[in-house]
Amino acid sequence: PDGSDPYAMPVPLLQRADPRQLKARLRIGWCAEDAFAPVQKDVQKVVRRAAAHLGEQGYQVEEVTLPWLAEYDYLSAHLNIFTAEVVAHAKPMIKGREDELSPSTHFFLNSKQPSFQHYLADREAMERLKHNTAAYFKQYDVLLGPTTVMAAYKHDDPEPSIDGQKVQKLHVTKNTSPWDYTGSPGLSVPFGWTSDRLPVGVQLVGRHFREEVLLALGRELESGAEYRKLPL
């Protein structure tokens, strides 16, 4: 940090963590669906196998529920905040080049602008999310879950399906978007496959400035990743 970038925090340089020391003290909570529902069943199975692998390596692993994530529609809040803060700035930059944008970018740019009252309510909800996330990390060191709620789907599909249930495209970010607002470090690790051989990643979320813990656990997960076992 040099004072020019307010996002550069004055924290010590990252040090490599020793897995042998982490196994004695880390508490890992894992969640395959719960607040992220619906989650594709094949994806849930991969998360369970990843949690079991860490347990086999000697880590303290415990299934958890996340009512503080389920209590509010953070996807709608995420969309409203993004639309209010980003879209107005983006439109002048892409004027006349709209045909070059991806379908997902078109979706955001065409979203309805929220009212000021809705924007403030969603910002308040995100502050509650930060508070509740901090409370979780007082009890646990890491949260293990799906990276996305489903495997890859077609880019032009307006309503992808999860085991026959149609969902909004934005639902695919339900596992990842909360951490944009809490500032929690996250790591996605390729781990398994769906029954039709699409890759599935699992996500590790940790405490602020403890990236070395996630990197060590990511390495442990890679040692048991199923993608190594399936010939392409």
PDB file of C-alpha atoms in Angstrom:
ATOM      1  CA  PRO A   1       0.000   0.000   0.000  1.00  0.00           C
ATOM      2  CA  ASP A   2       1.263   3.457  -0.968  1.00  0.00           C
ATOM      3  CA  GLY A   3      -1.705   5.669  -0.128  1.00  0.00           C
ATOM      4  CA  SER A   4      -2.779   6.029  -3.758  1.00  0.00           C
ATOM      5  CA  ASP A   5      -5.141   3.046  -3.800  1.00  0.00           C
ATOM      6  CA  PRO A   6      -7.664   2.966  -0.925  1.00  0.00           C
ATOM      7  CA  TYR A   7      -8.332  -0.722  -1.632  1.00  0.00           C
ATOM      8  CA  ALA A   8      -4.702  -1.729  -0.949  1.00  0.00           C
ATOM      9  CA  MET A   9      -4.873  -2.786   2.687  1.00  0.00           C
ATOM     10  CA  PRO A  10      -1.849  -2.570   5.020  1.00  0.00           C
ATOM     11  CA  VAL A  11      -1.605  -6.278   5.773  1.00  0.00           C
ATOM     12  CA  PRO A  12       1.482  -8.530   5.932  1.00  0.00           C
ATOM     13  CA  LEU A  13       2.668 -10.271   2.792  1.00  0.00           C
ATOM     14  CA  LEU A  14       1.075 -13.647   2.179  1.00  0.00           C
ATOM     15  CA  GLN A  15       2.888 -16.589   3.760  1.00  0.00           C
ATOM     16  CA  ARG A  16       2.463 -20.222   2.769  1.00  0.00           C
ATOM     17  CA  ALA A  17       0.420 -22.160   5.338  1.00  0.00           C
ATOM     18  CA  ASP A  18       1.505 -25.524   6.735  1.00  0.00           C
ATOM     19  CA  PRO A  19      -1.382 -28.028   6.297  1.00  0.00           C
ATOM     20  CA  ARG A  20      -0.185 -30.007   9.324  1.00  0.00           C
ATOM     21  CA  GLN A  21      -0.776 -27.005  11.576  1.00  0.00           C
ATOM     22  CA  LEU A  22      -4.095 -26.152   9.911  1.00  0.00           C
ATOM     23  CA  LYS A  23      -5.553 -29.611  10.533  1.00  0.00           C
ATOM     24  CA  ALA A  24      -5.242 -29.134  14.290  1.00  0.00           C
ATOM     25  CA  ARG A  25      -7.182 -25.871  14.463  1.00  0.00           C
ATOM     26  CA  LEU A  26      -9.304 -25.222  11.369  1.00  0.00           C
ATOM     27  CA  ARG A  27     -13.079 -25.629  11.488  1.00  0.00           C
ATOM     28  CA  ILE A  28     -14.615 -26.062   8.049  1.00  0.00           C
ATOM     29  CA  GLY A  29     -18.357 -25.731   7.511  1.00  0.00           C
ATOM     30  CA  TRP A  30     -19.773 -27.165   4.300  1.00  0.00           C
ATOM     31  CA  CYS A  31     -23.122 -26.644   2.596  1.00  0.00           C
ATOM     32  CA  ALA A  32     -24.247 -28.362  -0.598  1.00  0.00           C
ATOM     33  CA  GLU A  33     -27.567 -26.535  -1.070  1.00  0.00           C
ATOM     34  CA  ASP A  34     -29.569 -24.920   1.790  1.00  0.00           C
ATOM     35  CA  ALA A  35     -29.482 -21.134   1.209  1.00  0.00           C
ATOM     36  CA  PHE A  36     -28.200 -21.597  -2.358  1.00  0.00           C
ATOM     37  CA  ALA A  37     -31.198 -23.674  -3.462  1.00  0.00           C
ATOM     38  CA  PRO A  38     -31.973 -24.969  -5.950  1.00  0.00           C
ATOM     39  CA  VAL A  39     -28.608 -26.616  -6.628  1.00  0.00           C
ATOM     40  CA  GLN A  40     -28.170 -29.307  -9.264  1.00  0.00           C
ATOM     41  CA  LYS A  41     -28.039 -32.730  -7.593  1.00  0.00           C
ATOM     42  CA  ASP A  42     -24.828 -33.693  -9.398  1.00  0.00           C
ATOM     43  CA  VAL A  43     -23.227 -30.504  -8.075  1.00  0.00           C
ATOM     44  CA  GLN A  44     -24.389 -31.303  -4.536  1.00  0.00           C
ATOM     45  CA  LYS A  45     -22.802 -34.755  -4.770  1.00  0.00           C
ATOM     46  CA  VAL A  46     -19.462 -33.237  -5.769  1.00  0.00           C
ATOM     47  CA  VAL A  47     -19.567 -30.848  -2.778  1.00  0.00           C
ATOM     48  CA  ARG A  48     -20.268 -33.747  -0.412  1.00  0.00           C
ATOM     49  CA  ARG A  49     -17.360 -35.714  -1.848  1.00  0.00           C
ATOM     50  CA  ALA A  50     -15.067 -32.689  -1.480  1.00  0.00           C
ATOM     51  CA  ALA A  51     -16.091 -32.286   2.170  1.00  0.00           C
ATOM     52  CA  ALA A  52     -15.530 -36.003   2.765  1.00  0.00           C
ATOM     53  CA  HIS A  53     -12.072 -35.778   1.187  1.00  0.00           C
ATOM     54  CA  LEU A  54     -11.019 -32.960   3.527  1.00  0.00           C
ATOM     55  CA  GLY A  55     -12.330 -34.993   6.450  1.00  0.00           C
ATOM     56  CA  GLU A  56     -10.266 -37.964   5.311  1.00  0.00           C
ATOM     57  CA  GLN A  57      -7.204 -35.706   5.266  1.00  0.00           C
ATOM     58  CA  GLY A  58      -7.715 -34.966   8.956  1.00  0.00           C
ATOM     59  CA  TYR A  59      -9.592 -31.653   8.916  1.00  0.00           C
ATOM     60  CA  GLN A  60     -12.549 -30.820  11.165  1.00  0.00           C
ATOM     61  CA  VAL A  61     -15.451 -30.761   8.703  1.00  0.00           C
ATOM     62  CA  GLU A  62     -19.080 -30.130   9.655  1.00  0.00           C
ATOM     63  CA  GLU A  63     -22.257 -29.699   7.625  1.00  0.00           C
ATOM     64  CA  VAL A  64     -23.870 -26.308   8.305  1.00  0.00           C
ATOM     65  CA  THR A  65     -27.035 -24.402   7.477  1.00  0.00           C
ATOM     66  CA  LEU A  66     -26.949 -20.741   6.498  1.00  0.00           C
ATOM     67  CA  PRO A  67     -30.259 -19.134   7.532  1.00  0.00           C
ATOM     68  CA  TRP A  68     -28.689 -15.685   7.410  1.00  0.00           C
ATOM     69  CA  LEU A  69     -28.121 -16.163   3.683  1.00  0.00           C
ATOM     70  CA  ALA A  70     -31.588 -17.601   3.078  1.00  0.00           C
ATOM     71  CA  GLU A  71     -33.494 -14.830   4.877  1.00  0.00           C
ATOM     72  CA  TYR A  72     -33.140 -12.236   2.143  1.00  0.00           C
ATOM     73  CA  ASP A  73     -33.164 -12.181  -1.659  1.00  0.00           C
ATOM     74  CA  TYR A  74     -29.557 -11.119  -2.128  1.00  0.00           C
ATOM     75  CA  LEU A  75     -29.737 -11.840  -5.850  1.00  0.00           C
ATOM     76  CA  SER A  76     -32.337  -9.108  -6.330  1.00  0.00           C
ATOM     77  CA  ALA A  77     -30.328  -6.789  -4.093  1.00  0.00           C
ATOM     78  CA  HIS A  78     -27.193  -7.555  -6.093  1.00  0.00           C
ATOM     79  CA  LEU A  79     -28.952  -6.805  -9.378  1.00  0.00           C
ATOM     80  CA  ASN A  80     -30.470  -3.556  -8.067  1.00  0.00           C
ATOM     81  CA  ILE A  81     -27.168  -2.276  -6.659  1.00  0.00           C
ATOM     82  CA  PHE A  82     -25.255  -3.207  -9.796  1.00  0.00           C
ATOM     83  CA  THR A  83     -27.884  -1.581 -12.006  1.00  0.00           C
ATOM     84  CA  ALA A  84     -27.980   1.612  -9.947  1.00  0.00           C
ATOM     85  CA  GLU A  85     -24.210   2.016  -9.619  1.00  0.00           C
ATOM     86  CA  VAL A  86     -22.754   0.589 -12.821  1.00  0.00           C
ATOM     87  CA  VAL A  87     -25.233   0.698 -15.694  1.00  0.00           C
ATOM     88  CA  ALA A  88     -25.523   4.491 -15.814  1.00  0.00           C
ATOM     89  CA  HIS A  89     -21.734   4.746 -16.180  1.00  0.00           C
ATOM     90  CA  ALA A  90     -21.478   1.907 -18.700  1.00  0.00           C
ATOM     91  CA  LYS A  91     -24.121   3.014 -21.194  1.00  0.00           C
ATOM     92  CA  PRO A  92     -22.203   6.040 -22.569  1.00  0.00           C
ATOM     93  CA  MET A  93     -19.111   3.880 -23.087  1.00  0.00           C
ATOM     94  CA  ILE A  94     -20.894   1.243 -25.175  1.00  0.00           C
ATOM     95  CA  LYS A  95     -23.241   3.528 -27.087  1.00  0.00           C
ATOM     96  CA  GLY A  96     -23.323   2.447 -30.732  1.00  0.00           C
ATOM     97  CA  ARG A  97     -21.566  -0.864 -29.980  1.00  0.00           C
ATOM     98  CA  GLU A  98     -24.415  -2.694 -28.302  1.00  0.00           C
ATOM     99  CA  ASP A  99     -24.266  -5.528 -30.855  1.00  0.00           C
ATOM    100  CA  GLU A 100     -20.777  -6.454 -29.586  1.00  0.00           C
ATOM    101  CA  LEU A 101     -22.012  -7.223 -26.061  1.00  0.00           C
ATOM    102  CA  SER A 102     -22.562 -10.671 -24.614  1.00  0.00           C
ATOM    103  CA  PRO A 103     -26.125 -11.797 -23.750  1.00  0.00           C
ATOM    104  CA  SER A 104     -25.363 -11.527 -20.023  1.00  0.00           C
ATOM    105  CA  THR A 105     -24.206  -7.911 -20.403  1.00  0.00           C
ATOM    106  CA  HIS A 106     -27.352  -7.098 -22.370  1.00  0.00           C
ATOM    107  CA  PHE A 107     -29.349  -8.547 -19.478  1.00  0.00           C
ATOM    108  CA  PHE A 108     -27.756  -6.184 -16.953  1.00  0.00           C
ATOM    109  CA  LEU A 109     -27.931  -3.117 -19.193  1.00  0.00           C
ATOM    110  CA  ASN A 110     -31.628  -3.695 -19.891  1.00  0.00           C
ATOM    111  CA  SER A 111     -32.549  -4.240 -16.233  1.00  0.00           C
ATOM    112  CA  LYS A 112     -34.972  -1.753 -14.720  1.00  0.00           C
ATOM    113  CA  GLN A 113     -33.417   0.988 -12.609  1.00  0.00           C
ATOM    114  CA  PRO A 114     -34.452   0.561  -8.947  1.00  0.00           C
ATOM    115  CA  SER A 115     -36.030   3.369  -6.990  1.00  0.00           C
ATOM    116  CA  PHE A 116     -33.834   5.262  -4.545  1.00  0.00           C
ATOM    117  CA  GLN A 117     -35.786   3.701  -1.654  1.00  0.00           C
ATOM    118  CA  HIS A 118     -35.177   0.189  -3.004  1.00  0.00           C
ATOM    119  CA  TYR A 119     -31.505   0.962  -3.502  1.00  0.00           C
ATOM    120  CA  LEU A 120     -31.122   2.127   0.101  1.00  0.00           C
ATOM    121  CA  ALA A 121     -32.993  -0.940   1.392  1.00  0.00           C
ATOM    122  CA  ASP A 122     -30.733  -3.248  -0.599  1.00  0.00           C
ATOM    123  CA  ARG A 123     -27.620  -1.462   0.650  1.00  0.00           C
ATOM    124  CA  GLU A 124     -28.906  -1.921   4.213  1.00  0.00           C
ATOM    125  CA  ALA A 125     -29.459  -5.620   3.485  1.00  0.00           C
ATOM    126  CA  MET A 126     -25.865  -5.934   2.359  1.00  0.00           C
ATOM    127  CA  GLU A 127     -24.701  -4.429   5.654  1.00  0.00           C
ATOM    128  CA  ARG A 128     -26.685  -7.153   7.469  1.00  0.00           C
ATOM    129  CA  LEU A 129     -25.027  -9.707   5.198  1.00  0.00           C
ATOM    130  CA  LYS A 130     -21.589  -8.410   6.225  1.00  0.00           C
ATOM    131  CA  HIS A 131     -22.528  -8.588   9.903  1.00  0.00           C
ATOM    132  CA  ASN A 132     -23.885 -12.143   9.650  1.00  0.00           C
ATOM    133  CA  THR A 133     -20.926 -13.318   7.579  1.00  0.00           C
ATOM    134  CA  ALA A 134     -18.559 -11.990  10.242  1.00  0.00           C
ATOM    135  CA  ALA A 135     -20.572 -13.889  12.876  1.00  0.00           C
ATOM    136  CA  TYR A 136     -20.214 -17.122  10.865  1.00  0.00           C
ATOM    137  CA  PHE A 137     -16.443 -16.688  10.654  1.00  0.00           C
ATOM    138  CA  LYS A 138     -16.197 -16.303  14.412  1.00  0.00           C
ATOM    139  CA  GLN A 139     -17.340 -19.919  14.643  1.00  0.00           C
ATOM    140  CA  TYR A 140     -15.803 -21.374  11.482  1.00  0.00           C
ATOM    141  CA  ASP A 141     -12.654 -20.635   9.530  1.00  0.00           C
ATOM    142  CA  VAL A 142     -13.882 -21.673   6.084  1.00  0.00           C
ATOM    143  CA  LEU A 143     -17.116 -22.239   4.181  1.00  0.00           C
ATOM    144  CA  LEU A 144     -17.096 -24.986   1.527  1.00  0.00           C
ATOM    145  CA  GLY A 145     -19.882 -25.088  -1.045  1.00  0.00           C
ATOM    146  CA  PRO A 146     -20.622 -25.160  -4.777  1.00  0.00           C
ATOM    147  CA  THR A 147     -18.954 -22.566  -6.968  1.00  0.00           C
ATOM    148  CA  THR A 148     -22.063 -22.371  -9.138  1.00  0.00           C
ATOM    149  CA  VAL A 149     -25.478 -23.923  -8.590  1.00  0.00           C
ATOM    150  CA  MET A 150     -25.369 -25.804 -11.891  1.00  0.00           C
ATOM    151  CA  ALA A 151     -22.966 -27.026 -14.513  1.00  0.00           C
ATOM    152  CA  ALA A 152     -22.424 -25.052 -17.714  1.00  0.00           C
ATOM    153  CA  TYR A 153     -25.513 -24.230 -19.763  1.00  0.00           C
ATOM    154  CA  LYS A 154     -25.983 -22.688 -23.213  1.00  0.00           C
ATOM    155  CA  HIS A 155     -25.115 -18.993 -23.410  1.00  0.00           C
ATOM    156  CA  ASP A 156     -28.360 -18.088 -25.158  1.00  0.00           C
ATOM    157  CA  ASP A 157     -30.627 -19.951 -22.710  1.00  0.00           C
ATOM    158  CA  PRO A 158     -32.730 -17.255 -20.946  1.00  0.00           C
ATOM    159  CA  GLU A 159     -33.970 -19.690 -18.280  1.00  0.00           C
ATOM    160  CA  PRO A 160     -31.541 -22.544 -17.585  1.00  0.00           C
ATOM    161  CA  SER A 161     -32.911 -25.640 -15.928  1.00  0.00           C
ATOM    162  CA  ILE A 162     -31.752 -27.281 -12.694  1.00  0.00           C
ATOM    163  CA  ASP A 163     -33.000 -30.873 -12.614  1.00  0.00           C
ATOM    164  CA  GLY A 164     -36.089 -29.824 -14.542  1.00  0.00           C
ATOM    165  CA  GLN A 165     -36.727 -26.596 -12.598  1.00  0.00           C
ATOM    166  CA  LYS A 166     -36.403 -23.367 -14.579  1.00  0.00           C
ATOM    167  CA  VAL A 167     -34.426 -20.569 -12.900  1.00  0.00           C
ATOM    168  CA  GLN A 168     -33.328 -17.064 -13.814  1.00  0.00           C
ATOM    169  CA  LYS A 169     -29.866 -16.785 -15.352  1.00  0.00           C
ATOM    170  CA  LEU A 170     -28.788 -14.625 -12.426  1.00  0.00           C
ATOM    171  CA  HIS A 171     -29.333 -17.599 -10.114  1.00  0.00           C
ATOM    172  CA  VAL A 172     -26.032 -19.027 -11.325  1.00  0.00           C
ATOM    173  CA  THR A 173     -24.252 -16.340  -9.255  1.00  0.00           C
ATOM    174  CA  LYS A 174     -26.106 -17.065  -6.004  1.00  0.00           C
ATOM    175  CA  ASN A 175     -23.074 -18.778  -4.444  1.00  0.00           C
ATOM    176  CA  THR A 176     -20.552 -16.141  -5.499  1.00  0.00           C
ATOM    177  CA  SER A 177     -22.188 -12.695  -5.482  1.00  0.00           C
ATOM    178  CA  PRO A 178     -22.562 -12.384  -1.656  1.00  0.00           C
ATOM    179  CA  TRP A 179     -18.793 -12.381  -1.206  1.00  0.00           C
ATOM    180  CA  ASP A 180     -18.435  -9.423  -3.571  1.00  0.00           C
ATOM    181  CA  TYR A 181     -20.142  -7.381  -0.864  1.00  0.00           C
ATOM    182  CA  THR A 182     -18.556  -8.903   2.224  1.00  0.00           C
ATOM    183  CA  GLY A 183     -15.038  -8.732   0.801  1.00  0.00           C
ATOM    184  CA  SER A 184     -14.467 -12.350   1.778  1.00  0.00           C
ATOM    185  CA  PRO A 185     -11.671 -14.127  -0.131  1.00  0.00           C
ATOM    186  CA  GLY A 186     -12.880 -17.037  -2.240  1.00  0.00           C
ATOM    187  CA  LEU A 187     -11.240 -19.807  -4.229  1.00  0.00           C
ATOM    188  CA  SER A 188     -12.833 -22.091  -6.814  1.00  0.00           C
ATOM    189  CA  VAL A 189     -11.260 -25.540  -7.244  1.00  0.00           C
ATOM    190  CA  PRO A 190     -12.192 -27.936 -10.084  1.00  0.00           C
ATOM    191  CA  PHE A 191     -13.164 -31.147  -8.325  1.00  0.00           C
ATOM    192  CA  GLY A 192     -15.683 -33.373 -10.094  1.00  0.00           C
ATOM    193  CA  TRP A 193     -18.041 -34.070 -12.954  1.00  0.00           C
ATOM    194  CA  THR A 194     -21.749 -34.279 -13.627  1.00  0.00           C
ATOM    195  CA  SER A 195     -23.241 -37.518 -14.909  1.00  0.00           C
ATOM    196  CA  ASP A 196     -22.998 -36.131 -18.453  1.00  0.00           C
ATOM    197  CA  ARG A 197     -19.311 -35.232 -17.968  1.00  0.00           C
ATOM    198  CA  LEU A 198     -19.522 -31.483 -17.393  1.00  0.00           C
ATOM    199  CA  PRO A 199     -16.943 -30.098 -14.927  1.00  0.00           C
ATOM    200  CA  VAL A 200     -17.976 -29.037 -11.421  1.00  0.00           C
ATOM    201  CA  GLY A 201     -16.020 -26.753  -9.111  1.00  0.00           C
ATOM    202  CA  VAL A 202     -16.274 -26.302  -5.359  1.00  0.00           C
ATOM    203  CA  GLN A 203     -15.784 -22.977  -3.617  1.00  0.00           C
ATOM    204  CA  LEU A 204     -13.836 -22.148  -0.473  1.00  0.00           C
ATOM    205  CA  VAL A 205     -14.683 -18.867   1.290  1.00  0.00           C
ATOM    206  CA  GLY A 206     -12.587 -17.655   4.185  1.00  0.00           C
ATOM    207  CA  ARG A 207     -11.876 -14.919   6.676  1.00  0.00           C
ATOM    208  CA  HIS A 208     -10.553 -11.546   5.600  1.00  0.00           C
ATOM    209  CA  PHE A 209      -6.855 -11.596   4.686  1.00  0.00           C
ATOM    210  CA  ARG A 210      -6.507 -15.364   5.236  1.00  0.00           C
ATOM    211  CA  GLU A 211      -5.952 -16.318   1.624  1.00  0.00           C
ATOM    212  CA  GLU A 212      -3.095 -18.632   2.625  1.00  0.00           C
ATOM    213  CA  VAL A 213      -5.637 -20.894   4.353  1.00  0.00           C
ATOM    214  CA  LEU A 214      -7.741 -21.176   1.199  1.00  0.00           C
ATOM    215  CA  LEU A 215      -4.697 -21.878  -0.966  1.00  0.00           C
ATOM    216  CA  ALA A 216      -3.572 -24.663   1.375  1.00  0.00           C
ATOM    217  CA  LEU A 217      -7.053 -26.217   1.374  1.00  0.00           C
ATOM    218  CA  GLY A 218      -7.254 -25.839  -2.393  1.00  0.00           C
ATOM    219  CA  ARG A 219      -4.095 -27.855  -2.710  1.00  0.00           C
ATOM    220  CA  GLU A 220      -5.569 -30.530  -0.442  1.00  0.00           C
ATOM    221  CA  LEU A 221      -8.696 -30.674  -2.594  1.00  0.00           C
ATOM    222  CA  GLU A 222      -6.662 -31.010  -5.765  1.00  0.00           C
ATOM    223  CA  SER A 223      -5.065 -34.149  -4.324  1.00  0.00           C
ATOM    224  CA  GLY A 224      -8.462 -35.860  -4.388  1.00  0.00           C
ATOM    225  CA  ALA A 225     -10.066 -34.110  -7.355  1.00  0.00           C
ATOM    226  CA  GLU A 226     -12.106 -36.434  -9.514  1.00  0.00           C
ATOM    227  CA  TYR A 227     -11.219 -34.609 -12.709  1.00  0.00           C
ATOM    228  CA  ARG A 228      -7.881 -36.441 -12.556  1.00  0.00           C
ATOM    229  CA  LYS A 229      -9.682 -39.780 -12.673  1.00  0.00           C
ATOM    230  CA  LEU A 230     -11.937 -39.311 -15.706  1.00  0.00           C
ATOM    231  CA  PRO A 231     -10.331 -39.679 -19.165  1.00  0.00           C
ATOM    232  CA  LEU A 232     -11.519 -37.044 -21.627  1.00  0.00           C
TER     233      LEU A 232
END
